[in-house]
GROMACS .gro file of C-alpha atoms in nm:
model
  405
    1SER     CA    1   2.721  -1.947   1.903
    2PHE     CA    2   2.698  -1.975   2.274
    3ASN     CA    3   2.455  -1.999   2.563
    4ALA     CA    4   2.597  -1.950   2.908
    5SER     CA    5   2.879  -2.199   2.938
    6ASN     CA    6   2.755  -2.391   2.634
    7LEU     CA    7   2.941  -2.341   2.307
    8TYR     CA    8   2.800  -2.457   1.970
    9VAL     CA    9   3.007  -2.481   1.651
   10THR     CA   10   2.926  -2.557   1.289
   11ALA     CA   11   3.155  -2.571   0.992
   12SER     CA   12   3.153  -2.697   0.629
   13SER     CA   13   3.420  -2.945   0.524
   14THR     CA   14   3.703  -2.818   0.295
   15THR     CA   15   3.548  -3.024   0.021
   16TYR     CA   16   3.203  -2.865   0.063
   17ASP     CA   17   3.027  -3.200   0.088
   18THR     CA   18   2.938  -3.203   0.459
   19VAL     CA   19   2.802  -2.966   0.728
   20ASN     CA   20   2.932  -3.068   1.073
   21TYR     CA   21   2.843  -2.977   1.431
   22THR     CA   22   2.989  -3.010   1.777
   23ASN     CA   23   2.934  -2.854   2.115
   24SER     CA   24   3.091  -2.801   2.447
   25SER     CA   25   2.908  -2.769   2.784
   26ASP     CA   26   3.207  -2.656   2.993
   27GLY     CA   27   3.316  -2.338   2.813
   28GLY     CA   28   3.539  -2.517   2.562
   29THR     CA   29   3.745  -2.741   2.787
   30SER     CA   30   3.596  -3.060   2.624
   31TRP     CA   31   3.396  -3.112   2.314
   32GLU     CA   32   3.135  -3.368   2.207
   33PRO     CA   33   3.212  -3.596   1.907
   34GLU     CA   34   3.162  -3.412   1.575
   35ILE     CA   35   2.854  -3.522   1.389
   36GLN     CA   36   2.737  -3.461   1.026
   37ILE     CA   37   2.414  -3.261   0.997
   38ASN     CA   38   2.347  -3.262   0.617
   39THR     CA   39   2.156  -3.559   0.463
   40THR     CA   40   2.234  -3.514   0.096
   41SER     CA   41   2.551  -3.536  -0.118
   42LYS     CA   42   2.481  -3.203  -0.288
   43VAL     CA   43   2.757  -2.933  -0.255
   44LYS     CA   44   2.703  -2.704   0.035
   45GLY     CA   45   2.875  -2.437   0.244
   46TYR     CA   46   2.872  -2.133   0.469
   47SER     CA   47   2.688  -2.292   0.753
   48SER     CA   48   2.546  -2.058   1.024
   49ILE     CA   49   2.435  -2.152   1.373
   50THR     CA   50   2.219  -1.993   1.641
   51VAL     CA   51   2.052  -2.111   1.960
   52ASP     CA   52   1.690  -2.058   2.039
   53ASP     CA   53   1.538  -1.940   2.367
   54LYS     CA   54   1.513  -2.306   2.479
   55GLY     CA   55   1.883  -2.351   2.434
   56TYR     CA   56   1.857  -2.565   2.118
   57PRO     CA   57   2.084  -2.512   1.814
   58TRP     CA   58   1.961  -2.446   1.461
   59ILE     CA   59   2.203  -2.484   1.170
   60PHE     CA   60   2.149  -2.304   0.833
   61TRP     CA   61   2.348  -2.339   0.517
   62GLN     CA   62   2.346  -2.280   0.142
   63GLU     CA   63   2.320  -2.583  -0.086
   64TYR     CA   64   2.330  -2.629  -0.456
   65ASN     CA   65   1.999  -2.733  -0.599
   66THR     CA   66   2.173  -2.950  -0.862
   67GLN     CA   67   2.532  -3.062  -0.908
   68ALA     CA   68   2.535  -2.910  -1.266
   69SER     CA   69   2.537  -2.541  -1.153
   70PHE     CA   70   2.733  -2.336  -0.895
   71THR     CA   71   2.484  -2.044  -0.908
   72ASN     CA   72   2.152  -2.184  -0.788
   73TYR     CA   73   2.193  -2.221  -0.413
   74ASN     CA   74   1.897  -2.245  -0.182
   75ILE     CA   75   1.885  -2.190   0.196
   76ILE     CA   76   1.806  -2.500   0.402
   77PHE     CA   77   1.836  -2.594   0.770
   78ARG     CA   78   1.791  -2.848   1.052
   79ARG     CA   79   1.718  -2.788   1.416
   80PHE     CA   80   1.765  -2.980   1.737
   81ASN     CA   81   1.454  -3.028   1.960
   82GLY     CA   82   1.632  -3.166   2.274
   83THR     CA   83   1.640  -3.528   2.156
   84HIS     CA   84   1.669  -3.538   1.772
   85TRP     CA   85   1.781  -3.327   1.479
   86LEU     CA   86   1.465  -3.244   1.278
   87PRO     CA   87   1.348  -3.335   1.038
   88LEU     CA   88   1.472  -3.686   1.105
   89ASN     CA   89   1.560  -3.784   0.741
   90GLY     CA   90   1.587  -3.461   0.544
   91PHE     CA   91   1.595  -3.089   0.591
   92TYR     CA   92   1.371  -2.779   0.591
   93GLU     CA   93   1.389  -2.573   0.271
   94LEU     CA   94   1.338  -2.201   0.311
   95THR     CA   95   1.385  -2.115  -0.053
   96ALA     CA   96   1.315  -2.305  -0.376
   97ASP     CA   97   1.364  -2.036  -0.634
   98ASN     CA   98   1.717  -2.134  -0.740
   99LEU     CA   99   1.820  -1.763  -0.749
  100ASN     CA  100   2.153  -1.816  -0.578
  101ASN     CA  101   2.069  -1.769  -0.219
  102ARG     CA  102   2.376  -1.753  -0.020
  103LEU     CA  103   2.557  -1.659   0.314
  104PRO     CA  104   2.281  -1.710   0.563
  105ASN     CA  105   2.309  -1.512   0.885
  106THR     CA  106   2.076  -1.583   1.182
  107ASN     CA  107   1.948  -1.418   1.493
  108VAL     CA  108   1.710  -1.533   1.766
  109PHE     CA  109   1.388  -1.341   1.814
  110PHE     CA  110   1.358  -1.423   2.180
  111GLY     CA  111   1.007  -1.479   2.314
  112LYS     CA  112   0.862  -1.485   1.968
  113ASP     CA  113   0.917  -1.861   1.898
  114ARG     CA  114   1.109  -1.782   1.573
  115ILE     CA  115   1.462  -1.737   1.430
  116ASP     CA  116   1.520  -1.436   1.211
  117LEU     CA  117   1.726  -1.492   0.901
  118VAL     CA  118   1.893  -1.274   0.631
  119TRP     CA  119   2.093  -1.380   0.325
  120VAL     CA  120   2.233  -1.260   0.000
  121ARG     CA  121   2.042  -1.334  -0.325
  122GLY     CA  122   2.161  -1.301  -0.683
  123SER     CA  123   2.444  -1.410  -0.915
  124SER     CA  124   2.573  -1.068  -1.005
  125ALA     CA  125   2.561  -0.719  -0.880
  126PRO     CA  126   2.344  -0.554  -0.757
  127TYR     CA  127   2.272  -0.823  -0.492
  128GLU     CA  128   1.967  -0.835  -0.283
  129ILE     CA  129   1.951  -0.874   0.099
  130VAL     CA  130   1.655  -1.107   0.173
  131TYR     CA  131   1.484  -1.158   0.511
  132SER     CA  132   1.281  -1.447   0.630
  133TYR     CA  133   1.225  -1.655   0.949
  134ALA     CA  134   1.211  -2.011   1.074
  135SER     CA  135   0.990  -2.132   1.359
  136PRO     CA  136   0.969  -2.462   1.557
  137LYS     CA  137   0.598  -2.449   1.480
  138CYS     CA  138   0.655  -2.517   1.114
  139ASP     CA  139   0.659  -2.867   0.957
  140LYS     CA  140   0.676  -2.734   0.592
  141TYR     CA  141   0.775  -2.395   0.436
  142ILE     CA  142   0.602  -2.250   0.134
  143SER     CA  143   0.805  -2.018  -0.091
  144PRO     CA  144   0.600  -1.810  -0.338
  145GLU     CA  145   0.792  -1.950  -0.634
  146GLN     CA  146   0.628  -2.283  -0.549
  147PHE     CA  147   0.281  -2.156  -0.625
  148PRO     CA  148   0.041  -2.318  -0.702
  149TYR     CA  149   0.111  -2.497  -0.379
  150HIS     CA  150  -0.105  -2.792  -0.259
  151ILE     CA  151  -0.161  -2.845   0.116
  152ASP     CA  152  -0.217  -3.223   0.099
  153GLN     CA  153  -0.106  -3.350   0.439
  154ASN     CA  154  -0.322  -3.391   0.748
  155ASN     CA  155  -0.200  -3.259   1.096
  156THR     CA  156   0.072  -3.050   0.934
  157TYR     CA  157   0.178  -2.691   1.003
  158TYR     CA  158   0.257  -2.498   0.684
  159CYS     CA  159   0.437  -2.161   0.696
  160LEU     CA  160   0.465  -1.898   0.418
  161SER     CA  161   0.845  -1.824   0.426
  162ALA     CA  162   0.854  -1.499   0.227
  163THR     CA  163   0.633  -1.234   0.074
  164SER     CA  164   0.516  -1.293  -0.291
  165GLN     CA  165   0.505  -0.929  -0.369
  166ASP     CA  166   0.830  -0.951  -0.571
  167TYR     CA  167   0.673  -1.225  -0.782
  168ASN     CA  168   0.325  -1.091  -0.869
  169TYR     CA  169   0.192  -1.435  -0.907
  170SER     CA  170  -0.016  -1.472  -1.230
  171GLY     CA  171  -0.159  -1.818  -1.192
  172SER     CA  172  -0.518  -1.927  -1.119
  173TYR     CA  173  -0.457  -2.065  -0.768
  174ALA     CA  174  -0.184  -1.961  -0.518
  175ILE     CA  175  -0.239  -2.206  -0.229
  176ILE     CA  176  -0.488  -2.496  -0.235
  177PHE     CA  177  -0.609  -2.705   0.049
  178ASP     CA  178  -0.664  -3.045  -0.130
  179PRO     CA  179  -0.974  -3.265  -0.085
  180ASN     CA  180  -1.018  -3.437   0.249
  181VAL     CA  181  -0.727  -3.255   0.424
  182LYS     CA  182  -0.798  -3.206   0.789
  183ASN     CA  183  -0.625  -3.052   1.100
  184SER     CA  184  -0.367  -2.862   0.910
  185THR     CA  185  -0.259  -2.494   0.942
  186LEU     CA  186  -0.140  -2.232   0.705
  187ASP     CA  187   0.037  -1.958   0.894
  188CYS     CA  188   0.169  -1.668   0.680
  189PHE     CA  189   0.341  -1.488   0.967
  190GLY     CA  190   0.218  -1.161   0.824
  191TYR     CA  191   0.348  -1.220   0.470
  192THR     CA  192   0.153  -1.143   0.164
  193ILE     CA  193   0.011  -1.365  -0.105
  194ASP     CA  194  -0.002  -1.125  -0.396
  195GLY     CA  195  -0.156  -1.182  -0.740
  196ILE     CA  196  -0.220  -0.960  -1.037
  197GLY     CA  197  -0.600  -0.930  -1.015
  198GLY     CA  198  -0.667  -1.166  -1.310
  199SER     CA  199  -1.014  -1.309  -1.376
  200ASN     CA  200  -1.109  -1.629  -1.191
  201THR     CA  201  -0.795  -1.633  -0.969
  202TYR     CA  202  -0.791  -1.746  -0.608
  203GLY     CA  203  -0.546  -1.655  -0.333
  204ILE     CA  204  -0.632  -1.934  -0.090
  205TYR     CA  205  -0.880  -2.218  -0.213
  206PHE     CA  206  -1.031  -2.479   0.003
  207ASN     CA  207  -1.133  -2.763  -0.215
  208GLN     CA  208  -1.368  -3.003  -0.027
  209THR     CA  209  -1.158  -3.021   0.293
  210LEU     CA  210  -1.289  -3.213   0.585
  211GLU     CA  211  -1.241  -3.037   0.916
  212GLY     CA  212  -1.013  -2.860   1.155
  213ASN     CA  213  -0.805  -2.658   0.911
  214LEU     CA  214  -0.671  -2.309   1.013
  215VAL     CA  215  -0.553  -2.017   0.806
  216LYS     CA  216  -0.403  -1.731   1.003
  217ASN     CA  217  -0.182  -1.418   0.983
  218CYS     CA  218  -0.217  -1.384   0.602
  219ILE     CA  219  -0.248  -1.084   0.365
  220VAL     CA  220  -0.419  -1.186   0.036
  221LYS     CA  221  -0.401  -0.928  -0.229
  222ASP     CA  222  -0.509  -0.882  -0.590
  223PHE     CA  223  -0.691  -1.206  -0.667
  224ASP     CA  224  -1.040  -1.223  -0.817
  225TYR     CA  225  -1.141  -1.427  -0.520
  226GLY     CA  226  -0.928  -1.364  -0.203
  227ILE     CA  227  -1.034  -1.674  -0.018
  228PHE     CA  228  -1.279  -1.935  -0.143
  229LEU     CA  229  -1.428  -2.230   0.054
  230TYR     CA  230  -1.595  -2.486  -0.171
  231TYR     CA  231  -1.779  -2.769   0.007
  232SER     CA  232  -1.547  -2.725   0.306
  233ASP     CA  233  -1.668  -2.757   0.666
  234ASN     CA  234  -1.535  -2.694   1.016
  235ASN     CA  235  -1.239  -2.461   0.926
  236THR     CA  236  -1.113  -2.145   1.089
  237LEU     CA  237  -0.993  -1.821   0.920
  238PHE     CA  238  -0.829  -1.589   1.172
  239ASN     CA  239  -0.639  -1.267   1.165
  240LEU     CA  240  -0.639  -1.213   0.787
  241THR     CA  241  -0.644  -0.915   0.547
  242VAL     CA  242  -0.796  -0.939   0.204
  243LEU     CA  243  -0.729  -0.650  -0.045
  244ASN     CA  244  -0.836  -0.566  -0.392
  245SER     CA  245  -1.048  -0.873  -0.480
  246PRO     CA  246  -1.267  -0.752  -0.768
  247ARG     CA  247  -1.518  -1.039  -0.755
  248ILE     CA  248  -1.547  -1.149  -0.385
  249GLY     CA  249  -1.317  -1.109  -0.090
  250ILE     CA  250  -1.424  -1.425   0.097
  251ASP     CA  251  -1.667  -1.670  -0.061
  252LEU     CA  252  -1.824  -1.968   0.119
  253SER     CA  253  -2.011  -2.198  -0.114
  254SER     CA  254  -2.190  -2.503   0.032
  255SER     CA  255  -1.949  -2.477   0.343
  256ASN     CA  256  -2.081  -2.526   0.695
  257ASN     CA  257  -1.965  -2.475   1.049
  258ASN     CA  258  -1.674  -2.241   0.968
  259ASN     CA  259  -1.543  -1.961   1.192
  260LEU     CA  260  -1.420  -1.633   1.044
  261THR     CA  261  -1.267  -1.400   1.303
  262ASN     CA  262  -1.057  -1.084   1.295
  263ILE     CA  263  -1.062  -1.032   0.930
  264LYS     CA  264  -1.014  -0.702   0.734
  265ILE     CA  265  -1.149  -0.671   0.377
  266GLU     CA  266  -1.097  -0.366   0.159
  267ILE     CA  267  -1.196  -0.263  -0.191
  268SER     CA  268  -1.352  -0.595  -0.290
  269GLY     CA  269  -1.679  -0.766  -0.382
  270ALA     CA  270  -1.809  -0.618  -0.700
  271ALA     CA  271  -1.988  -0.945  -0.796
  272GLY     CA  272  -2.160  -1.043  -0.483
  273GLY     CA  273  -2.027  -0.881  -0.169
  274SER     CA  274  -1.689  -0.850   0.011
  275VAL     CA  275  -1.818  -1.153   0.203
  276SER     CA  276  -2.047  -1.392   0.022
  277LEU     CA  277  -2.217  -1.701   0.174
  278SER     CA  278  -2.438  -1.931  -0.031
  279SER     CA  279  -2.583  -2.269   0.070
  280SER     CA  280  -2.366  -2.255   0.382
  281ASP     CA  281  -2.513  -2.315   0.730
  282ASN     CA  282  -2.398  -2.265   1.091
  283ASN     CA  283  -2.112  -2.031   1.016
  284ILE     CA  284  -1.986  -1.759   1.258
  285LEU     CA  285  -1.857  -1.429   1.124
  286SER     CA  286  -1.714  -1.221   1.413
  287ASN     CA  287  -1.501  -0.901   1.424
  288LEU     CA  288  -1.494  -0.841   1.061
  289THR     CA  289  -1.390  -0.501   0.930
  290ILE     CA  290  -1.523  -0.437   0.573
  291ASN     CA  291  -1.441  -0.112   0.395
  292HIS     CA  292  -1.518   0.012   0.042
  293SER     CA  293  -1.710  -0.283  -0.076
  294LYS     CA  294  -1.790  -0.257  -0.441
  295SER     CA  295  -2.140  -0.398  -0.387
  296HIS     CA  296  -2.271  -0.532  -0.055
  297GLY     CA  297  -2.067  -0.562   0.256
  298ILE     CA  298  -2.200  -0.915   0.332
  299GLN     CA  299  -2.447  -1.111   0.130
  300LEU     CA  300  -2.625  -1.430   0.226
  301GLY     CA  301  -2.840  -1.666   0.021
  302LEU     CA  302  -2.993  -2.010   0.053
  303LEU     CA  303  -2.864  -2.079   0.401
  304ASP     CA  304  -2.966  -2.112   0.767
  305ASN     CA  305  -2.843  -2.044   1.120
  306ASN     CA  306  -2.539  -1.829   1.056
  307ILE     CA  307  -2.419  -1.557   1.299
  308ILE     CA  308  -2.279  -1.212   1.201
  309ARG     CA  309  -2.164  -1.020   1.502
  310TYR     CA  310  -1.931  -0.749   1.632
  311SER     CA  311  -1.838  -0.636   1.279
  312ARG     CA  312  -1.800  -0.294   1.117
  313ILE     CA  313  -1.899  -0.244   0.757
  314GLU     CA  314  -1.828   0.097   0.605
  315ASN     CA  315  -1.862   0.272   0.262
  316SER     CA  316  -2.043  -0.001   0.077
  317GLU     CA  317  -2.160   0.076  -0.269
  318GLY     CA  318  -2.455  -0.166  -0.206
  319TYR     CA  319  -2.633  -0.269   0.115
  320GLY     CA  320  -2.444  -0.321   0.430
  321ILE     CA  321  -2.579  -0.669   0.496
  322TYR     CA  322  -2.811  -0.841   0.240
  323LEU     CA  323  -3.027  -1.153   0.298
  324ASN     CA  324  -3.097  -1.237  -0.057
  325GLY     CA  325  -3.354  -1.508  -0.021
  326TYR     CA  326  -3.426  -1.840   0.158
  327CYS     CA  327  -3.227  -1.741   0.466
  328ASP     CA  328  -3.374  -1.875   0.789
  329GLY     CA  329  -3.277  -1.852   1.156
  330ASN     CA  330  -2.974  -1.623   1.107
  331ILE     CA  331  -2.852  -1.380   1.377
  332ILE     CA  332  -2.722  -1.023   1.290
  333ASP     CA  333  -2.607  -0.887   1.629
  334SER     CA  334  -2.407  -0.586   1.739
  335ASN     CA  335  -2.269  -0.461   1.412
  336TYR     CA  336  -2.174  -0.114   1.295
  337ILE     CA  337  -2.298  -0.031   0.947
  338ILE     CA  338  -2.191   0.311   0.826
  339ASN     CA  339  -2.220   0.489   0.486
  340ALA     CA  340  -2.409   0.215   0.305
  341SER     CA  341  -2.606   0.272  -0.022
  342GLU     CA  342  -2.985   0.264  -0.006
  343THR     CA  343  -3.013   0.013   0.288
  344GLY     CA  344  -2.821  -0.075   0.603
  345ILE     CA  345  -2.965  -0.425   0.635
  346ARG     CA  346  -3.195  -0.561   0.363
  347ILE     CA  347  -3.414  -0.882   0.380
  348TYR     CA  348  -3.537  -0.980   0.043
  349ASN     CA  349  -3.732  -1.295  -0.034
  350GLN     CA  350  -3.857  -1.609   0.141
  351ASN     CA  351  -3.674  -1.548   0.467
  352GLU     CA  352  -3.789  -1.672   0.804
  353GLY     CA  353  -3.700  -1.634   1.168
  354ASN     CA  354  -3.403  -1.407   1.138
  355LYS     CA  355  -3.293  -1.196   1.437
  356ILE     CA  356  -3.163  -0.840   1.397
  357TRP     CA  357  -3.036  -0.728   1.732
  358ASN     CA  358  -2.831  -0.433   1.874
  359ASN     CA  359  -2.692  -0.295   1.545
  360PHE     CA  360  -2.588   0.064   1.491
  361ILE     CA  361  -2.669   0.195   1.135
  362SER     CA  362  -2.577   0.546   1.027
  363ASN     CA  363  -2.545   0.757   0.715
  364VAL     CA  364  -2.741   0.551   0.464
  365THR     CA  365  -2.799   0.748   0.151
  366SER     CA  366  -2.988   0.682  -0.173
  367GLU     CA  367  -3.115   0.864  -0.485
  368TYR     CA  368  -3.459   0.720  -0.409
  369ASN     CA  369  -3.590   0.545  -0.102
  370ALA     CA  370  -3.331   0.499   0.184
  371TYR     CA  371  -3.372   0.261   0.482
  372GLY     CA  372  -3.194   0.167   0.792
  373ILE     CA  373  -3.350  -0.182   0.793
  374TYR     CA  374  -3.580  -0.301   0.512
  375VAL     CA  375  -3.780  -0.616   0.499
  376LEU     CA  376  -3.943  -0.660   0.156
  377PRO     CA  377  -4.320  -0.681   0.199
  378GLY     CA  378  -4.527  -0.943   0.024
  379TYR     CA  379  -4.240  -1.189  -0.040
  380ASP     CA  380  -4.301  -1.441   0.244
  381ASN     CA  381  -4.059  -1.289   0.491
  382PHE     CA  382  -4.185  -1.417   0.830
  383TYR     CA  383  -4.103  -1.371   1.204
  384THR     CA  384  -3.814  -1.124   1.162
  385GLU     CA  385  -3.717  -1.015   1.514
  386MET     CA  386  -3.573  -0.663   1.536
  387VAL     CA  387  -3.465  -0.547   1.888
  388ASN     CA  388  -3.258  -0.256   2.015
  389ASN     CA  389  -3.120  -0.135   1.686
  390THR     CA  390  -3.007   0.231   1.659
  391ILE     CA  391  -3.061   0.400   1.322
  392VAL     CA  392  -2.954   0.766   1.246
  393HIS     CA  393  -2.896   0.983   0.951
  394ILE     CA  394  -3.090   0.814   0.677
  395SER     CA  395  -3.127   1.038   0.375
  396SER     CA  396  -3.274   1.024   0.022
  397LYS     CA  397  -3.195   1.287  -0.251
  398SER     CA  398  -3.529   1.267  -0.424
  399SER     CA  399  -3.772   1.037  -0.228
  400SER     CA  400  -3.839   0.921   0.128
  401SER     CA  401  -3.611   0.812   0.411
  402HIS     CA  402  -3.702   0.549   0.668
  403GLY     CA  403  -3.546   0.389   0.974
  404TYR     CA  404  -3.745   0.060   0.910
  405GLY     CA  405  -3.928  -0.037   0.599
   0.00000   0.00000   0.00000
């Protein structure tokens, strides 16, 4: 590989036990002393080198997972950060499936902070051509064949290295944030975590995490619960898609001060809403797109001081947004609710001080009474503030239709 007058060379030894590197800064007139890149004694070969947009080399190679077999290569690499080869005492592993991953070929995706990579997979014809990536952001790579994968380190950037659609993962948990983990990131880079829709399965599960964790750029598909937060506070979910979660798309249980932003949820939520919050306070839900919920779009219960704003909820088989009791001080602001069943926004039992502002509600239909916004009378619902809401096209097939009730 080359970069201006700089030349970078890697090669495997003739005995396939080392991966070596050298470089020239004067167009090949002189060369730096050769250094060994690999850190294990396993058999290896077919090293490939590229240079990122900072001018730093990355070296990839195939390595036998065990000495006993010559058909279970995995793709691993190290990279230079200007001062050291990283990781300092090991290597990054892009694959862990032992499916004979060979002949890595790299390319720089300039300006995108990543290296694109293709390789051959398989021990006999027909072979597969596999694509993945590597990024200087990533401290650890997660391959779908490693599910269930436990995120157990603080201050660590985890990256999903390939789509799991080829695997149709059938276990109960795909990726788990372990108890007390904080300030770690899961970045899927647009790849899919794909299950088979089994009962009591979870795509991403937060188990009593502490704070500061981030999940972004993931597609979570065909799990009973797409994403579940259990006693987990101060986390961020950003730029996610959740598809085909029969029970609940995103579920927050006893989880406070979380931020959910730019999330799309489709065909989910038969057991309690596409998004369900219970006993969870001070969360912010912003820019959600919820379509074809099998019950309510968003359901809240036993919680205080949450904000739902700038979201679009369409084609719910239940209510658009449902406050299902003991919900105080919540703000529902500037949302679009279209094609809900029976009620756009429904406030049920023992709720106080909620604010319903600037919402647009349209095309609510019902066999019986249909409402744009409904506050159940006689059930200790106090001080609901409703300001500047627009309600149109409310229709009932056999009874009455109301903007407010």
